[in-house]
Amino acid sequence: MAPTTANVADEAKVANIKTLTGSELNSVPSEYTYVKNPNDQADASDPEHSIPTIDFAQLTSSSPELRSKAIEELGRACQEWGFFQVINHGVPESLLKSMIEVCHKFFDLPEEEKKEFQSRKLLEPIKCGTSFNVAIDKVRLWRDFLKVIAHPEFHSLHKPADYSEVSLEFSKQTRQVATELLSGISESLGLEAEYIAKAMNWDRGLQILAANYYPACPQPDLAIGIPPHTDHGLVTLLIQNDMGGLEVQHNGKWVLVDCAPGAFVVNIGDQMQILTNDKYKSVWHRAVVNNRATRISIAVPHGPALETAALPIPELLGGEAPKYIGMSYEEFMELQASPAAYMMPCLDHLRVKAE
C-alpha cells in the first residue's frame, strides 16, 4: 500500500528513538506509553518456560540415528512452541558479533546521513525508520530499525564502510542454516527434504536483514520495543547482543527468551502455518525494553519468492479440509503492513470461513 503524502510528512516529524533518548529523558512521553499486564508474565525460573534447543550438528550429521533424533525434536519444537534455539550451527561467533557491531555503527551515524534511507515503501531494498506506520500506529515504538534485502538480490549500505563485507558473509551463512532447517522441517512433516523449498521457490525467496536498536528506557514497564506480532515468512533467525528482550507467548503467558551465547533463535512464520494447515504455529512474540543498556537484535526473516502463494500441503491434510486460501507472499506482506492487520490477524484474513 503506497503511503500518502500526509503519511510521509507524519513520518518525517517523528524523532527516531536514538535522538529522543539522547535528550536525557526521565520518563516515557505519552505517545510512547504502552502498558503491559504483569499477570501475563511467565515465571522465569520455571524450566517449562524455556524454548527448546536444536543441535544443528546433529541435524546435519551423517549418522542416521542422530539426524532422525534431531528431526523429531525439530518437529516437536515447531508444533509445541513455534520457537527454538539452534546451537552448533557453524556460523562463527566472531561473524555474529561483527554483524551486531556494524549495525550499531549505522545507528550511531549522524541523523542527516541516515535520512537518505528513510522510506515507507514496503520492499525498498534499504530503509530505516522507527515505528511501523505513524499514520495508523496506536503507540510509538521504543526502537529504530534498519531493513536491507539480501536475497534474491543482495543489497548493501555504503556506510559504515565495513557493513557490505560483513553483511554479505552473514547473509550467506545465515541462509545456509535456514536452508538446512527448512529441509529438516520438511522431513519432520513426513515430506521429502526439498519439498517446501521447491514449493515455495526458495531459490528466489526473500531474505531481509532487519536490525533493531532499543536504547535504555527510563520506564521500561511503560514502553514497548515491538508490540505482539507474528512473522510473515517461513522461518526467521535472530541474533542479539548480550541484552535480552524477546518474549514469546506460550500457554497464555509471555516467556522471556534466554538463549545460549552464539545461538540463533528461530521461529516459524505465517507462511509455514498456512503450509502445514495449522500443525506448526506462527507464534505471537514481542520485544520489551530495559533501563540498563542498549539492546541490538538482528532478525533475518526468510520467505518464499514474492509471487508465490502458500497453500496447505495436500499430503498433510489427511482428509481434513484446507483452512486457508492462497495469496502471493508479496500481497500477504502488503496486508500485514496495512490498517486491516490492526483489525484482524493476517492469517484470519486468509482463513476459510466455516459455513
GROMACS .gro file of C-alpha atoms in nm:
model
  355
    1MET     CA    1   0.000   0.000   0.000
    2ALA     CA    2   0.162   0.322  -0.113
    3PRO     CA    3   0.198   0.593   0.153
    4THR     CA    4   0.006   0.915   0.117
    5THR     CA    5   0.185   1.249   0.121
    6ALA     CA    6   0.041   1.307   0.469
    7ASN     CA    7   0.184   0.976   0.592
    8VAL     CA    8   0.531   1.063   0.470
    9ALA     CA    9   0.507   1.404   0.635
   10ASP     CA   10   0.394   1.246   0.961
   11GLU     CA   11   0.690   1.008   0.946
   12ALA     CA   12   0.934   1.292   0.894
   13LYS     CA   13   0.807   1.473   1.204
   14VAL     CA   14   0.870   1.175   1.432
   15ALA     CA   15   1.209   1.180   1.601
   16ASN     CA   16   1.390   0.850   1.596
   17ILE     CA   17   1.429   0.689   1.934
   18LYS     CA   18   1.806   0.743   1.940
   19THR     CA   19   1.757   1.120   1.911
   20LEU     CA   20   1.478   1.116   2.167
   21THR     CA   21   1.677   0.924   2.428
   22GLY     CA   22   1.978   1.147   2.373
   23SER     CA   23   1.791   1.429   2.548
   24GLU     CA   24   1.824   1.278   2.900
   25LEU     CA   25   1.464   1.166   2.942
   26ASN     CA   26   1.343   1.085   3.292
   27SER     CA   27   1.005   0.948   3.184
   28VAL     CA   28   0.833   0.796   2.883
   29PRO     CA   29   0.646   1.052   2.665
   30SER     CA   30   0.272   0.988   2.644
   31GLU     CA   31   0.280   0.891   2.276
   32TYR     CA   32   0.518   0.605   2.363
   33THR     CA   33   0.319   0.476   2.660
   34TYR     CA   34   0.235   0.107   2.635
   35VAL     CA   35   0.112  -0.073   2.945
   36LYS     CA   36   0.169  -0.448   2.977
   37ASN     CA   37  -0.029  -0.678   3.206
   38PRO     CA   38   0.214  -0.818   3.469
   39ASN     CA   39  -0.022  -1.112   3.529
   40ASP     CA   40   0.055  -1.235   3.177
   41GLN     CA   41   0.424  -1.282   3.256
   42ALA     CA   42   0.558  -1.636   3.291
   43ASP     CA   43   0.773  -1.743   3.587
   44ALA     CA   44   1.128  -1.709   3.453
   45SER     CA   45   1.256  -1.972   3.698
   46ASP     CA   46   1.016  -2.239   3.568
   47PRO     CA   47   1.213  -2.482   3.343
   48GLU     CA   48   0.896  -2.540   3.140
   49HIS     CA   49   0.927  -2.180   3.024
   50SER     CA   50   1.246  -2.238   2.824
   51ILE     CA   51   1.234  -2.265   2.447
   52PRO     CA   52   1.358  -2.600   2.303
   53THR     CA   53   1.715  -2.642   2.183
   54ILE     CA   54   1.804  -2.793   1.844
   55ASP     CA   55   2.158  -2.917   1.789
   56PHE     CA   56   2.242  -2.823   1.430
   57ALA     CA   57   2.540  -3.059   1.428
   58GLN     CA   58   2.302  -3.350   1.490
   59LEU     CA   59   2.053  -3.222   1.231
   60THR     CA   60   2.326  -3.225   0.965
   61SER     CA   61   2.502  -3.537   1.099
   62SER     CA   62   2.598  -3.828   0.874
   63SER     CA   63   2.463  -4.058   1.145
   64PRO     CA   64   2.104  -4.159   1.055
   65GLU     CA   65   2.023  -4.207   1.425
   66LEU     CA   66   2.143  -3.862   1.532
   67ARG     CA   67   1.975  -3.691   1.238
   68SER     CA   68   1.648  -3.873   1.293
   69LYS     CA   69   1.653  -3.772   1.660
   70ALA     CA   70   1.719  -3.407   1.569
   71ILE     CA   71   1.439  -3.403   1.308
   72GLU     CA   72   1.196  -3.546   1.562
   73GLU     CA   73   1.298  -3.279   1.816
   74LEU     CA   74   1.266  -3.009   1.549
   75GLY     CA   75   0.914  -3.120   1.462
   76ARG     CA   76   0.814  -3.123   1.828
   77ALA     CA   77   0.957  -2.773   1.878
   78CYS     CA   78   0.764  -2.641   1.576
   79GLN     CA   79   0.441  -2.799   1.696
   80GLU     CA   80   0.459  -2.721   2.067
   81TRP     CA   81   0.642  -2.386   2.071
   82GLY     CA   82   0.693  -2.241   1.724
   83PHE     CA   83   1.023  -2.110   1.867
   84PHE     CA   84   1.357  -2.280   1.939
   85GLN     CA   85   1.725  -2.200   1.969
   86VAL     CA   86   1.985  -2.353   1.737
   87ILE     CA   87   2.331  -2.434   1.871
   88ASN     CA   88   2.642  -2.572   1.697
   89HIS     CA   89   2.531  -2.413   1.370
   90GLY     CA   90   2.882  -2.348   1.244
   91VAL     CA   91   2.847  -1.973   1.187
   92PRO     CA   92   3.147  -1.816   1.362
   93GLU     CA   93   3.054  -1.622   1.675
   94SER     CA   94   3.302  -1.356   1.560
   95LEU     CA   95   3.087  -1.300   1.247
   96LEU     CA   96   2.771  -1.266   1.457
   97LYS     CA   97   2.943  -1.010   1.680
   98SER     CA   98   3.079  -0.822   1.378
   99MET     CA   99   2.728  -0.802   1.229
  100ILE     CA  100   2.588  -0.660   1.551
  101GLU     CA  101   2.876  -0.412   1.577
  102VAL     CA  102   2.841  -0.285   1.220
  103CYS     CA  103   2.466  -0.237   1.266
  104HIS     CA  104   2.535  -0.047   1.587
  105LYS     CA  105   2.771   0.175   1.386
  106PHE     CA  106   2.488   0.251   1.144
  107PHE     CA  107   2.255   0.361   1.423
  108ASP     CA  108   2.536   0.580   1.557
  109LEU     CA  109   2.566   0.768   1.226
  110PRO     CA  110   2.454   1.133   1.228
  111GLU     CA  111   2.084   1.163   1.155
  112GLU     CA  112   2.147   1.358   0.835
  113GLU     CA  113   2.343   1.064   0.695
  114LYS     CA  114   2.060   0.819   0.768
  115LYS     CA  115   1.786   1.032   0.613
  116GLU     CA  116   1.858   0.908   0.261
  117PHE     CA  117   1.743   0.562   0.370
  118GLN     CA  118   1.409   0.669   0.517
  119SER     CA  119   1.122   0.523   0.316
  120ARG     CA  120   0.767   0.395   0.356
  121LYS     CA  121   0.789   0.161   0.056
  122LEU     CA  122   0.727  -0.198   0.166
  123LEU     CA  123   1.002  -0.358  -0.042
  124GLU     CA  124   1.250  -0.074  -0.055
  125PRO     CA  125   1.590  -0.254  -0.079
  126ILE     CA  126   1.735  -0.044   0.205
  127LYS     CA  127   1.530   0.152   0.455
  128CYS     CA  128   1.543   0.276   0.812
  129GLY     CA  129   1.289   0.428   1.045
  130THR     CA  130   1.127   0.395   1.386
  131SER     CA  131   0.759   0.296   1.413
  132PHE     CA  132   0.580   0.073   1.161
  133ASN     CA  133   0.335   0.331   1.031
  134VAL     CA  134   0.299   0.662   1.212
  135ALA     CA  135  -0.036   0.728   1.045
  136ILE     CA  136  -0.205   0.423   1.200
  137ASP     CA  137   0.014   0.315   1.494
  138LYS     CA  138  -0.166   0.335   1.826
  139VAL     CA  139   0.162   0.385   2.010
  140ARG     CA  140   0.511   0.478   1.901
  141LEU     CA  141   0.780   0.216   1.941
  142TRP     CA  142   1.092   0.233   2.157
  143ARG     CA  143   1.319   0.123   1.876
  144ASP     CA  144   1.480   0.230   1.549
  145PHE     CA  145   1.525  -0.016   1.263
  146LEU     CA  146   1.731  -0.084   0.953
  147LYS     CA  147   1.600  -0.328   0.692
  148VAL     CA  148   1.812  -0.447   0.400
  149ILE     CA  149   1.704  -0.704   0.140
  150ALA     CA  150   1.984  -0.959   0.098
  151HIS     CA  151   1.815  -1.218  -0.129
  152PRO     CA  152   1.725  -1.290  -0.410
  153GLU     CA  153   1.939  -0.985  -0.486
  154PHE     CA  154   2.198  -0.868  -0.236
  155HIS     CA  155   2.180  -0.501  -0.137
  156SER     CA  156   2.414  -0.315   0.089
  157LEU     CA  157   2.489   0.015   0.258
  158HIS     CA  158   2.791   0.222   0.157
  159LYS     CA  159   2.825   0.334   0.517
  160PRO     CA  160   2.952   0.226   0.763
  161ALA     CA  161   3.245   0.120   0.548
  162ASP     CA  162   3.260  -0.241   0.666
  163TYR     CA  163   2.884  -0.308   0.650
  164SER     CA  164   2.889  -0.450   0.297
  165GLU     CA  165   3.158  -0.713   0.354
  166VAL     CA  166   3.023  -0.826   0.691
  167SER     CA  167   2.656  -0.837   0.587
  168LEU     CA  168   2.731  -1.033   0.268
  169GLU     CA  169   2.905  -1.310   0.459
  170PHE     CA  170   2.646  -1.302   0.738
  171SER     CA  171   2.354  -1.325   0.495
  172LYS     CA  172   2.512  -1.617   0.306
  173GLN     CA  173   2.588  -1.821   0.616
  174THR     CA  174   2.252  -1.743   0.779
  175ARG     CA  175   2.071  -1.853   0.464
  176GLN     CA  176   2.265  -2.181   0.462
  177VAL     CA  177   2.145  -2.250   0.817
  178ALA     CA  178   1.787  -2.155   0.722
  179THR     CA  179   1.801  -2.389   0.421
  180GLU     CA  180   1.906  -2.684   0.636
  181LEU     CA  181   1.635  -2.603   0.891
  182LEU     CA  182   1.375  -2.588   0.613
  183SER     CA  183   1.485  -2.933   0.494
  184GLY     CA  184   1.461  -3.067   0.849
  185ILE     CA  185   1.115  -2.917   0.892
  186SER     CA  186   1.004  -3.079   0.565
  187GLU     CA  187   1.126  -3.417   0.685
  188SER     CA  188   0.967  -3.370   1.027
  189LEU     CA  189   0.634  -3.347   0.842
  190GLY     CA  190   0.700  -3.674   0.657
  191LEU     CA  191   0.784  -3.495   0.332
  192GLU     CA  192   1.091  -3.508   0.111
  193ALA     CA  193   1.368  -3.280   0.236
  194GLU     CA  194   1.335  -3.041  -0.059
  195TYR     CA  195   0.954  -3.036  -0.069
  196ILE     CA  196   0.890  -2.699   0.097
  197ALA     CA  197   1.189  -2.533  -0.071
  198LYS     CA  198   1.065  -2.637  -0.416
  199ALA     CA  199   0.701  -2.549  -0.344
  200MET     CA  200   0.796  -2.203  -0.218
  201ASN     CA  201   1.058  -2.131  -0.490
  202TRP     CA  202   1.318  -2.095  -0.217
  203ASP     CA  203   1.595  -2.026  -0.469
  204ARG     CA  204   1.422  -1.692  -0.540
  205GLY     CA  205   1.298  -1.648  -0.184
  206LEU     CA  206   1.313  -1.325   0.013
  207GLN     CA  207   1.573  -1.272   0.285
  208ILE     CA  208   1.577  -0.950   0.488
  209LEU     CA  209   1.839  -0.834   0.737
  210ALA     CA  210   1.633  -0.643   0.994
  211ALA     CA  211   1.841  -0.474   1.264
  212ASN     CA  212   1.665  -0.324   1.567
  213TYR     CA  213   1.806  -0.066   1.808
  214TYR     CA  214   1.643  -0.050   2.154
  215PRO     CA  215   1.808   0.211   2.379
  216ALA     CA  216   1.774   0.201   2.756
  217CYS     CA  217   1.434   0.328   2.866
  218PRO     CA  218   1.372   0.524   3.190
  219GLN     CA  219   1.041   0.340   3.247
  220PRO     CA  220   1.062   0.006   3.065
  221ASP     CA  221   0.727  -0.112   3.201
  222LEU     CA  222   0.559   0.179   3.021
  223ALA     CA  223   0.708   0.131   2.673
  224ILE     CA  224   0.739  -0.140   2.408
  225GLY     CA  225   1.012  -0.216   2.155
  226ILE     CA  226   0.785  -0.407   1.916
  227PRO     CA  227   0.426  -0.498   2.013
  228PRO     CA  228   0.287  -0.853   1.983
  229HIS     CA  229   0.307  -0.980   1.624
  230THR     CA  230   0.375  -1.285   1.413
  231ASP     CA  231   0.633  -1.305   1.132
  232HIS     CA  232   0.515  -1.311   0.773
  233GLY     CA  233   0.766  -1.558   0.625
  234LEU     CA  234   0.861  -1.925   0.656
  235VAL     CA  235   1.136  -1.910   0.921
  236THR     CA  236   1.312  -1.623   1.099
  237LEU     CA  237   1.659  -1.645   1.253
  238LEU     CA  238   1.758  -1.391   1.519
  239ILE     CA  239   2.075  -1.289   1.698
  240GLN     CA  240   2.121  -1.023   1.967
  241ASN     CA  241   2.386  -0.862   2.182
  242ASP     CA  242   2.409  -0.959   2.549
  243MET     CA  243   2.086  -0.776   2.636
  244GLY     CA  244   1.773  -0.993   2.618
  245GLY     CA  245   1.427  -0.863   2.538
  246LEU     CA  246   1.249  -1.112   2.313
  247GLU     CA  247   0.932  -1.253   2.468
  248VAL     CA  248   0.727  -1.540   2.327
  249GLN     CA  249   0.365  -1.619   2.405
  250HIS     CA  250   0.335  -1.977   2.530
  251ASN     CA  251   0.032  -2.129   2.703
  252GLY     CA  252  -0.116  -1.783   2.752
  253LYS     CA  253   0.195  -1.639   2.922
  254TRP     CA  254   0.479  -1.420   2.798
  255VAL     CA  255   0.810  -1.606   2.825
  256LEU     CA  256   1.138  -1.411   2.818
  257VAL     CA  257   1.373  -1.598   2.583
  258ASP     CA  258   1.706  -1.688   2.737
  259CYS     CA  259   1.937  -1.835   2.474
  260ALA     CA  260   2.289  -1.972   2.477
  261PRO     CA  261   2.572  -1.738   2.367
  262GLY     CA  262   2.616  -1.754   1.990
  263ALA     CA  263   2.288  -1.938   1.932
  264PHE     CA  264   2.028  -1.848   1.672
  265VAL     CA  265   1.674  -1.801   1.799
  266VAL     CA  266   1.442  -1.938   1.530
  267ASN     CA  267   1.069  -1.907   1.487
  268ILE     CA  268   0.807  -2.033   1.247
  269GLY     CA  269   0.632  -1.773   1.030
  270ASP     CA  270   0.281  -1.732   0.891
  271GLN     CA  271   0.362  -1.898   0.557
  272MET     CA  272   0.468  -2.215   0.739
  273GLN     CA  273   0.146  -2.219   0.941
  274ILE     CA  274  -0.050  -2.199   0.615
  275LEU     CA  275   0.154  -2.478   0.452
  276THR     CA  276   0.103  -2.709   0.749
  277ASN     CA  277  -0.268  -2.624   0.785
  278ASP     CA  278  -0.210  -2.509   1.146
  279LYS     CA  279   0.004  -2.806   1.255
  280TYR     CA  280   0.303  -2.576   1.303
  281LYS     CA  281   0.203  -2.243   1.455
  282SER     CA  282   0.336  -1.895   1.386
  283VAL     CA  283   0.359  -1.774   1.744
  284TRP     CA  284   0.296  -1.425   1.881
  285HIS     CA  285   0.607  -1.254   2.018
  286ARG     CA  286   0.719  -0.906   2.119
  287ALA     CA  287   1.028  -0.706   2.211
  288VAL     CA  288   1.041  -0.548   2.557
  289VAL     CA  289   1.290  -0.285   2.669
  290ASN     CA  290   1.514  -0.234   2.973
  291ASN     CA  291   1.657   0.054   3.175
  292ARG     CA  292   2.017  -0.070   3.182
  293ALA     CA  293   2.171  -0.069   2.835
  294THR     CA  294   2.105  -0.066   2.461
  295ARG     CA  295   1.982  -0.388   2.305
  296ILE     CA  296   2.064  -0.467   1.942
  297SER     CA  297   1.890  -0.754   1.767
  298ILE     CA  298   1.912  -0.869   1.406
  299ALA     CA  299   1.615  -1.067   1.279
  300VAL     CA  300   1.655  -1.245   0.945
  301PRO     CA  301   1.317  -1.346   0.803
  302HIS     CA  302   1.325  -1.592   0.512
  303GLY     CA  303   1.021  -1.623   0.291
  304PRO     CA  304   0.901  -1.764  -0.041
  305ALA     CA  305   0.953  -1.593  -0.374
  306LEU     CA  306   0.735  -1.281  -0.379
  307GLU     CA  307   0.495  -1.412  -0.643
  308THR     CA  308   0.449  -1.749  -0.470
  309ALA     CA  309   0.129  -1.827  -0.281
  310ALA     CA  310   0.140  -2.066   0.014
  311LEU     CA  311  -0.144  -2.317   0.034
  312PRO     CA  312  -0.197  -2.609   0.272
  313ILE     CA  313   0.014  -2.902   0.152
  314PRO     CA  314  -0.223  -3.174   0.020
  315GLU     CA  315  -0.011  -3.458   0.163
  316LEU     CA  316  -0.056  -3.317   0.514
  317LEU     CA  317  -0.433  -3.280   0.511
  318GLY     CA  318  -0.521  -3.643   0.587
  319GLY     CA  319  -0.882  -3.593   0.485
  320GLU     CA  320  -0.905  -3.256   0.662
  321ALA     CA  321  -1.026  -2.955   0.463
  322PRO     CA  322  -0.773  -2.681   0.380
  323LYS     CA  323  -0.803  -2.398   0.632
  324TYR     CA  324  -0.653  -2.125   0.413
  325ILE     CA  325  -0.696  -1.970   0.071
  326GLY     CA  326  -0.398  -1.862  -0.135
  327MET     CA  327  -0.236  -1.519  -0.155
  328SER     CA  328   0.102  -1.428  -0.301
  329TYR     CA  329   0.374  -1.361  -0.047
  330GLU     CA  330   0.406  -1.001  -0.163
  331GLU     CA  331   0.031  -0.944  -0.120
  332PHE     CA  332   0.050  -1.103   0.226
  333MET     CA  333   0.329  -0.866   0.327
  334GLU     CA  334   0.123  -0.572   0.199
  335LEU     CA  335  -0.170  -0.695   0.407
  336GLN     CA  336   0.048  -0.711   0.719
  337ALA     CA  337   0.157  -0.350   0.663
  338SER     CA  338  -0.198  -0.223   0.610
  339PRO     CA  339  -0.463  -0.097   0.857
  340ALA     CA  340  -0.653  -0.424   0.800
  341ALA     CA  341  -0.387  -0.605   1.006
  342TYR     CA  342  -0.475  -0.387   1.306
  343MET     CA  343  -0.837  -0.504   1.286
  344MET     CA  344  -0.770  -0.876   1.247
  345PRO     CA  345  -0.460  -1.103   1.244
  346CYS     CA  346  -0.332  -1.151   0.890
  347LEU     CA  347  -0.387  -1.527   0.890
  348ASP     CA  348  -0.753  -1.475   0.976
  349HIS     CA  349  -0.798  -1.279   0.652
  350LEU     CA  350  -0.696  -1.595   0.463
  351ARG     CA  351  -0.874  -1.845   0.682
  352VAL     CA  352  -1.157  -2.036   0.512
  353LYS     CA  353  -1.484  -1.928   0.669
  354ALA     CA  354  -1.691  -2.204   0.827
  355GLU     CA  355  -2.026  -2.247   0.658
   0.00000   0.00000   0.00000
